[in-house]
Coordinates of C-alpha atoms and ligand atoms in Angstrom, one line a residue:
M1044 CA 28.6 42.8 2.0
D1045 CA 28.6 46.1 0.1
E1046 CA 29.3 49.1 2.4
S1047 CA 26.1 50.9 1.7
L1048 CA 24.1 47.7 2.4
K1049 CA 26.0 47.2 5.6
A1050 CA 24.9 50.7 6.7
V1051 CA 21.2 49.8 6.0
Y1052 CA 21.7 46.5 8.0
T1053 CA 23.3 48.3 11.0
A1054 CA 20.8 51.2 11.1
I1055 CA 17.9 48.7 11.4
L1056 CA 19.7 46.5 13.8
D1057 CA 20.5 49.6 16.0
G1058 CA 17.0 51.0 15.6
Q1059 CA 18.1 54.3 14.0
H1060 CA 15.1 55.3 11.9
K1061 CA 16.6 58.4 10.4
A1062 CA 19.9 56.7 9.6
S1063 CA 17.9 53.8 8.1
A1064 CA 16.0 56.0 5.6
G1065 CA 19.3 57.8 4.7
A1066 CA 21.2 54.5 4.3
V1067 CA 18.5 53.1 2.0
Q1068 CA 18.6 56.3 -0.1
A1069 CA 22.4 56.1 -0.2
S1070 CA 22.3 52.5 -1.4
L1071 CA 19.8 53.4 -4.1
D1072 CA 22.0 56.3 -5.2
S1073 CA 25.0 54.0 -5.4
G1074 CA 23.1 51.7 -7.7
V1075 CA 22.4 48.7 -5.4
A1076 CA 19.3 46.8 -6.7
P1077 CA 16.1 47.5 -4.6
A1078 CA 15.6 43.7 -4.0
A1079 CA 19.2 43.4 -2.6
I1080 CA 18.6 46.4 -0.3
L1081 CA 15.4 44.7 0.9
N1082 CA 16.6 41.2 1.3
E1083 CA 20.3 41.4 2.1
G1084 CA 20.1 44.6 4.1
M1085 CA 16.6 45.0 5.7
V1086 CA 15.1 41.6 6.0
A1087 CA 18.4 40.1 7.1
A1088 CA 18.6 42.8 9.9
M1089 CA 15.2 41.9 11.1
A1090 CA 16.1 38.2 11.2
E1091 CA 19.1 39.1 13.3
V1092 CA 16.9 41.2 15.6
G1093 CA 14.8 38.1 16.1
R1094 CA 17.8 36.0 16.9
L1095 CA 19.1 38.6 19.5
F1096 CA 15.6 38.6 21.1
E1097 CA 15.6 34.8 21.2
E1098 CA 19.0 34.9 23.0
G1099 CA 17.8 37.5 25.5
E1100 CA 20.1 40.2 24.2
Y1101 CA 17.2 42.3 22.8
F1102 CA 13.9 42.9 24.5
V1103 CA 10.5 44.2 23.1
P1104 CA 11.6 47.9 23.1
E1105 CA 14.6 47.0 20.9
M1106 CA 12.4 45.0 18.5
L1107 CA 10.0 48.0 18.4
I1108 CA 12.6 50.6 17.5
A1109 CA 14.2 48.2 14.9
A1110 CA 10.7 47.8 13.4
R1111 CA 10.3 51.6 13.2
A1112 CA 13.7 51.8 11.5
M1113 CA 12.6 49.1 9.1
Q1114 CA 9.4 51.0 8.3
S1115 CA 11.2 54.3 7.6
G1116 CA 13.6 52.5 5.3
L1117 CA 10.7 50.8 3.5
A1118 CA 9.0 54.1 2.9
V1119 CA 12.1 55.2 0.9
L1120 CA 12.3 51.9 -0.9
K1121 CA 8.6 51.5 -1.7
P1122 CA 8.5 53.6 -5.0
H1123 CA 11.4 51.5 -6.3
L1124 CA 9.8 48.2 -5.5
V1125 CA 6.4 49.2 -6.8
E1126 CA 6.2 49.9 -10.5
A1127 CA 3.3 51.9 -11.7
N1128 CA 0.6 49.6 -13.1
I1129 CA -2.7 50.9 -14.1
Q1130 CA -5.3 48.2 -14.6
S1131 CA -6.3 46.2 -11.6
V1132 CA -5.8 42.5 -12.0
G1133 CA -7.8 41.6 -8.9
K1134 CA -8.8 42.6 -5.4
V1135 CA -7.0 41.3 -2.3
A1136 CA -8.1 41.9 1.3
I1137 CA -5.0 41.5 3.5
G1138 CA -4.5 41.5 7.3
T1139 CA -2.5 40.1 10.2
V1140 CA -4.7 37.7 12.1
K1141 CA -6.4 38.3 15.5
G1142 CA -4.1 38.8 18.4
D1143 CA -1.0 39.5 16.2
L1144 CA 0.5 43.0 15.9
H1145 CA 3.3 42.1 13.5
D1146 CA 2.7 44.0 10.3
I1147 CA 6.0 44.5 8.5
G1148 CA 5.7 41.3 6.4
K1149 CA 2.1 41.9 5.7
N1150 CA 2.9 45.5 4.6
L1151 CA 5.6 44.2 2.3
V1152 CA 3.3 41.6 0.7
A1153 CA 0.7 44.4 0.2
M1154 CA 3.3 46.6 -1.4
M1155 CA 4.5 43.9 -3.8
L1156 CA 0.9 43.0 -4.8
E1157 CA 0.1 46.7 -5.3
G1158 CA 3.1 46.9 -7.6
A1159 CA 1.8 44.0 -9.5
A1160 CA -1.5 45.9 -10.1
F1161 CA -3.7 44.2 -7.5
E1162 CA -6.1 46.4 -5.7
I1163 CA -5.4 46.2 -2.0
I1164 CA -7.8 46.4 0.9
D1165 CA -5.5 46.7 4.0
L1166 CA -7.4 45.5 7.1
G1167 CA -4.4 46.2 9.3
S1168 CA -3.3 43.9 12.1
D1169 CA -5.2 42.1 14.9
V1170 CA -7.9 41.4 12.4
S1171 CA -10.8 39.3 13.7
P1172 CA -12.4 36.5 11.6
E1173 CA -15.6 38.6 11.5
K1174 CA -13.7 41.4 9.8
F1175 CA -12.3 39.1 7.1
V1176 CA -15.8 37.8 6.5
E1177 CA -17.1 41.4 6.2
A1178 CA -14.4 42.3 3.7
V1179 CA -15.4 39.4 1.5
K1180 CA -19.1 40.3 1.7
N1181 CA -18.7 44.1 1.3
S1182 CA -15.7 44.7 -0.8
G1183 CA -15.8 42.0 -3.4
A1184 CA -12.3 40.8 -2.6
Q1185 CA -11.4 37.7 -4.7
V1186 CA -8.5 36.8 -2.4
I1187 CA -8.0 37.0 1.4
A1188 CA -4.4 37.2 2.4
M1189 CA -3.6 36.4 6.1
S1190 CA -0.3 36.9 7.9
A1191 CA 0.8 35.5 11.3
L1192 CA 4.1 35.8 13.0
L1193 CA 3.3 34.0 16.2
T1194 CA 2.8 30.3 16.7
T1195 CA 0.0 31.3 19.2
T1196 CA -1.9 33.3 16.5
M1197 CA -1.5 30.9 13.6
P1198 CA -4.6 29.0 14.6
N1199 CA -6.6 32.1 14.0
M1200 CA -6.0 31.5 10.3
K1201 CA -8.0 28.2 10.7
T1202 CA -10.7 30.0 12.7
T1203 CA -11.0 32.6 9.9
I1204 CA -11.4 29.9 7.3
E1205 CA -14.1 28.3 9.4
A1206 CA -15.8 31.7 9.8
L1207 CA -15.8 32.1 6.0
K1208 CA -17.5 28.7 5.7
A1209 CA -20.0 29.5 8.4
A1210 CA -20.9 32.7 6.7
G1211 CA -21.4 30.8 3.4
V1212 CA -18.7 32.8 1.5
R1213 CA -15.8 30.4 1.5
D1214 CA -16.3 29.4 -2.2
Q1215 CA -16.4 33.1 -3.3
V1216 CA -12.9 33.7 -2.2
K1217 CA -9.4 32.2 -2.4
V1218 CA -7.4 32.2 0.8
M1219 CA -3.6 32.7 0.9
I1220 CA -1.5 32.6 4.0
G1221 CA 2.1 33.4 5.1
G1222 CA 4.4 34.6 7.9
A1223 CA 7.5 33.2 9.5
P1224 CA 6.0 30.2 11.3
V1225 CA 3.6 29.2 8.5
T1226 CA 4.3 26.3 6.2
Q1227 CA 2.9 24.8 3.0
K1228 CA 1.8 21.8 5.1
Y1229 CA 0.0 24.0 7.5
A1230 CA -1.8 25.7 4.6
E1231 CA -2.9 22.3 3.3
D1232 CA -4.0 21.2 6.8
I1233 CA -6.3 24.1 7.4
G1234 CA -7.7 24.2 3.8
A1235 CA -6.1 27.4 2.6
D1236 CA -5.7 27.7 -1.2
G1237 CA -2.1 28.8 -1.1
Y1238 CA 1.0 29.6 0.9
S1239 CA 4.2 31.5 0.0
Q1240 CA 7.4 32.0 1.8
D1241 CA 8.0 35.6 0.8
A1242 CA 6.5 38.7 -0.7
S1243 CA 7.7 38.3 -4.2
K1244 CA 6.5 34.7 -4.4
A1245 CA 3.2 36.0 -3.0
V1246 CA 2.7 37.9 -6.2
A1247 CA 3.0 34.8 -8.4
L1248 CA 0.7 33.0 -6.0
A1249 CA -2.0 35.7 -6.0
R1250 CA -1.8 35.8 -9.9
S1251 CA -2.4 32.0 -10.0
L1252 CA -5.3 32.2 -7.6
V1253 CA -7.2 34.9 -9.6
G1254 CA -6.1 33.5 -13.0
Ligands
B12_1022 C1 9.7 43.3 14.7 C2 9.1 42.2 15.7 C3 8.2 42.6 16.6 C4 7.6 44.0 16.7 C5 6.5 44.1 15.5 C6 6.4 45.5 15.0 C7 5.6 45.5 13.7 N1 5.0 46.7 13.5 O1 5.4 44.6 13.0 C8 7.0 44.0 18.1 C9 8.0 44.7 19.1 C10 5.6 44.7 18.2 C11 6.9 42.5 18.4 C12 6.1 42.0 19.5 C13 6.1 40.7 19.9 N2 6.8 39.7 19.3 CO1 7.9 39.9 17.7 N3 9.2 39.9 16.4 C14 9.6 40.9 15.5 C15 10.7 40.3 14.6 C16 12.1 40.7 15.2 C17 10.7 40.7 13.2 C18 9.4 40.4 12.4 C19 9.5 41.1 11.0 O2 9.1 42.2 10.8 N4 10.3 40.4 10.1 C20 10.5 41.0 8.8 C21 9.4 40.6 7.8 C22 9.7 41.2 6.4 O3 9.4 39.2 7.7 P1 8.0 38.4 7.9 O4 7.1 39.1 8.8 O5 8.4 37.0 8.2 O6 7.3 38.4 6.4 C23 7.8 37.8 5.3 C24 7.3 36.4 5.1 O7 7.0 35.7 6.3 C25 6.1 36.5 4.2 N5 4.8 36.8 4.7 C26 4.4 37.5 5.8 N6 3.1 37.6 5.9 C27 2.6 37.0 4.8 C28 1.3 36.9 4.4 C29 1.0 36.2 3.2 C30 -0.4 36.1 2.7 C31 2.1 35.7 2.4 C32 1.8 34.9 1.2 C33 3.4 35.8 2.8 C34 3.6 36.5 4.0 O8 6.5 37.6 3.3 C35 7.2 38.6 4.1 C36 8.2 39.3 3.2 O9 9.0 38.4 2.5 C37 10.5 38.7 14.8 C38 11.7 37.9 14.5 C39 11.6 37.0 13.2 N7 12.6 36.3 12.9 O10 10.6 37.0 12.5 C40 9.9 38.6 16.2 C41 9.0 37.5 16.6 C42 8.0 37.2 15.5 N8 8.3 38.0 17.8 C43 8.1 37.2 18.7 C44 7.5 37.4 19.9 C45 7.5 36.3 21.0 C46 6.8 38.6 20.2 C47 6.0 39.0 21.5 C48 5.1 37.9 22.0 C49 7.1 39.5 22.5 C50 6.5 39.8 23.9 N9 7.0 39.1 24.8 O11 5.7 40.7 24.0 C51 5.2 40.2 21.0 C52 3.8 39.9 20.4 C53 3.0 41.1 20.1 C54 1.7 40.7 19.3 N10 0.6 40.4 20.0 O12 1.8 40.5 18.1 C55 8.7 35.8 18.3 C56 7.6 34.8 18.0 C57 7.9 33.4 18.5 C58 6.9 32.4 18.2 N11 7.3 31.2 17.8 O13 5.7 32.6 18.2 C59 9.7 36.2 17.2 C60 9.9 35.1 16.1 C61 11.1 36.5 17.9 C62 11.8 35.3 18.4 N12 12.8 34.8 17.7 O14 11.5 34.8 19.5 N13 7.7 41.8 17.6

């Protein structure tokens, strides 16, 4: 791995948020592609954090400080991932489902969609089905994007789709879902309109849903 990418990876793994921002900037300055910094440095570090947590070497506080370091690195990277586009191609209301506080993946998807000229309504994390329904009714979103990182909160994607149906707005909106435990099969099972594995594929998916 490139030395500057290694510094990004290590800063996030060790939860050093100032070092993370500095290392991302240094990588950019030395000409590393933003997508490589994101995927090989940052996302890889978060995957390792997850592995260490699973093995009982990291606990919630370590995950939290790693997440904070990820976020400060992302703030530096964002302008390089998001090109300026002027005309909105569609409106997406995005949120992490009820009971789930993981928002890094959701924020990345929002960032990439914004860069592809989608208008984003960010509902945050721990978003109830009612809040998603409200967003469809009040904001004119054409797409709902739901994120879940826990196997225990994934079913809230289904609950949200049911709430959209009960409110009579399911056919006004497309639903796309994602997050580490989510699969294409799960999307089909719960009647979502699309699934994608990562943030860049989410852009192509959103385009196809509004197109
Ligand atoms: C950071 C982290 C935390 C942080 C979150 C901080 C934050 N602001 O987000 C904190 C410390 C709060 C946390 C808490 C917990 N966590 Co946690 N966490 C993680 C960790 C290490 C990284 C997640 C992450 O940010 N990844 C990086 C991003 C970029 O990846 P991503 O989210 O997958 O997103 C990408 C794709 O999935 C996709 N995507 C994501 N969303 C969407 C949406 C759409 C529409 C689309 C199309 C695509 C898409 O695109 C993204 C970019 O490419 C994971 C480990 C892992 N391997 O995922 C565990 C993990 C998710 N956590 C886990 C657990 C158990 C917990 C806790 C229950 C721990 C506890 N005992 O309290 C709590 C639950 C809190 C809650 N109610 O939500 C488990 C889940 C196990 C399971 N099977 O359910 C994991 C897998 C760790 C592990 N290996 O055991 N966690």
